[in-house]
């Protein structure tokens, strides 16, 4: 666990799954089942894109997006903080407050990307 993980003070609800469709689908089902329809729709779109364009990058992008989602959602305090920051961005009219929230959102997502990369 990195120092940034420790600041949230909670242990992950589940281990970080591998970047595989089935493993990520199972993690989403445990952590936030209401997101399963969105997961399935994006999985279908990514696979259709690959089939139509012979571009495997669509599946890689799909896997990374949902791995970031799982990396965040498996830490309840982190997930709560991200939702709070997203509400600030959506509702605030204060440019400085929006910028600060956006900066923290980017930091949280970067930490999730580092976790996925094994850093």
Short mmCIF file of C-alpha atoms in Angstrom, two decimals:
data_model
loop_
_atom_site.label_atom_id
_atom_site.label_comp_id
_atom_site.label_asym_id
_atom_site.label_seq_id
_atom_site.Cartn_x
_atom_site.Cartn_y
_atom_site.Cartn_z
CA UNK A 1 0.00 0.00 0.00
CA UNK A 2 1.41 3.38 -0.94
CA UNK A 3 1.45 6.37 1.38
CA UNK A 4 -1.41 7.88 -0.62
CA UNK A 5 -3.53 4.77 0.01
CA UNK A 6 -2.81 4.96 3.73
CA UNK A 7 -4.21 8.48 3.95
CA UNK A 8 -7.72 7.16 3.31
CA UNK A 9 -7.53 4.99 6.40
CA UNK A 10 -9.55 2.08 5.09
CA UNK A 11 -8.56 -1.27 3.75
CA UNK A 12 -9.78 -2.29 0.31
CA UNK A 13 -13.06 -4.18 0.30
CA UNK A 14 -11.66 -6.60 -2.28
CA UNK A 15 -8.22 -7.26 -3.77
CA UNK A 16 -7.45 -5.40 -6.98
CA UNK A 17 -8.47 -7.77 -9.78
CA UNK A 18 -6.38 -8.38 -12.88
CA UNK A 19 -7.14 -6.34 -16.00
CA UNK A 20 -9.44 -8.99 -17.43
CA UNK A 21 -13.05 -8.43 -18.47
CA UNK A 22 -14.52 -11.18 -16.30
CA UNK A 23 -12.50 -10.17 -13.22
CA UNK A 24 -13.47 -6.51 -13.57
CA UNK A 25 -17.13 -7.40 -14.19
CA UNK A 26 -17.14 -9.50 -11.00
CA UNK A 27 -15.51 -6.66 -9.04
CA UNK A 28 -18.05 -4.12 -10.32
CA UNK A 29 -20.85 -6.54 -9.39
CA UNK A 30 -19.56 -6.69 -5.82
CA UNK A 31 -18.64 -3.02 -5.37
CA UNK A 32 -21.34 -1.15 -7.33
CA UNK A 33 -23.82 -3.45 -9.06
CA UNK A 34 -25.82 -0.48 -10.35
CA UNK A 35 -22.91 0.15 -12.74
CA UNK A 36 -23.14 -3.30 -14.38
CA UNK A 37 -25.40 -2.14 -17.24
CA UNK A 38 -22.93 0.67 -18.07
CA UNK A 39 -20.04 -1.81 -17.84
CA UNK A 40 -21.82 -4.24 -20.19
CA UNK A 41 -22.72 -1.50 -22.68
CA UNK A 42 -19.14 -0.25 -22.82
CA UNK A 43 -17.82 -3.81 -23.08
CA UNK A 44 -20.13 -4.42 -26.05
CA UNK A 45 -19.05 -1.15 -27.69
CA UNK A 46 -15.36 -1.91 -27.18
CA UNK A 47 -15.70 -5.40 -28.63
CA UNK A 48 -17.76 -4.10 -31.56
CA UNK A 49 -15.06 -1.49 -32.23
CA UNK A 50 -12.39 -4.21 -32.26
CA UNK A 51 -14.44 -6.37 -34.59
CA UNK A 52 -15.16 -3.51 -36.98
CA UNK A 53 -11.73 -1.89 -36.99
CA UNK A 54 -9.34 -4.62 -35.92
CA UNK A 55 -8.14 -2.24 -33.20
CA UNK A 56 -7.40 -3.99 -29.87
CA UNK A 57 -6.76 -0.62 -28.19
CA UNK A 58 -10.50 -0.18 -27.63
CA UNK A 59 -10.51 -3.18 -25.29
CA UNK A 60 -7.38 -1.94 -23.49
CA UNK A 61 -8.99 1.46 -22.92
CA UNK A 62 -12.16 -0.21 -21.67
CA UNK A 63 -10.17 -2.40 -19.26
CA UNK A 64 -8.16 0.55 -17.90
CA UNK A 65 -11.27 2.71 -17.40
CA UNK A 66 -13.04 0.02 -15.39
CA UNK A 67 -9.89 -0.96 -13.50
CA UNK A 68 -9.64 2.67 -12.33
CA UNK A 69 -13.29 2.51 -11.28
CA UNK A 70 -12.64 -0.68 -9.28
CA UNK A 71 -9.41 0.66 -7.76
CA UNK A 72 -11.37 3.63 -6.40
CA UNK A 73 -14.63 1.90 -5.46
CA UNK A 74 -12.91 -0.85 -3.49
CA UNK A 75 -11.79 1.83 -1.01
CA UNK A 76 -15.02 3.24 0.47
CA UNK A 77 -13.51 6.45 1.88
CA UNK A 78 -11.80 7.19 -1.43
CA UNK A 79 -14.99 6.50 -3.38
CA UNK A 80 -16.97 8.80 -1.07
CA UNK A 81 -14.38 11.55 -1.49
CA UNK A 82 -14.44 11.24 -5.28
CA UNK A 83 -18.25 11.51 -5.36
CA UNK A 84 -18.05 14.55 -3.07
CA UNK A 85 -15.52 16.22 -5.37
CA UNK A 86 -17.60 15.41 -8.45
CA UNK A 87 -20.61 17.06 -6.77
CA UNK A 88 -18.51 20.19 -6.12
CA UNK A 89 -17.52 20.34 -9.79
CA UNK A 90 -21.12 19.83 -10.91
CA UNK A 91 -22.73 22.35 -8.55
CA UNK A 92 -20.21 25.04 -7.68
CA UNK A 93 -20.04 28.41 -9.39
CA UNK A 94 -16.69 29.28 -7.81
CA UNK A 95 -13.90 28.78 -10.38
CA UNK A 96 -11.26 28.30 -7.68
CA UNK A 97 -13.33 25.68 -5.86
CA UNK A 98 -13.97 23.87 -9.15
CA UNK A 99 -10.27 23.98 -10.06
CA UNK A 100 -9.23 22.66 -6.63
CA UNK A 101 -11.77 19.84 -6.79
CA UNK A 102 -10.68 18.99 -10.33
CA UNK A 103 -7.05 18.87 -9.25
CA UNK A 104 -7.88 16.49 -6.42
CA UNK A 105 -9.99 14.31 -8.73
CA UNK A 106 -7.03 14.09 -11.12
CA UNK A 107 -4.73 13.15 -8.22
CA UNK A 108 -7.09 10.41 -7.04
CA UNK A 109 -7.44 8.99 -10.54
CA UNK A 110 -3.66 9.15 -11.07
CA UNK A 111 -3.19 7.17 -7.86
CA UNK A 112 -5.63 4.55 -9.19
CA UNK A 113 -3.70 4.39 -12.47
CA UNK A 114 -0.45 3.88 -10.53
CA UNK A 115 -2.02 1.09 -8.52
CA UNK A 116 -3.16 -0.64 -11.70
CA UNK A 117 0.34 -0.31 -13.14
CA UNK A 118 1.75 -1.85 -9.97
CA UNK A 119 3.69 1.23 -8.95
#
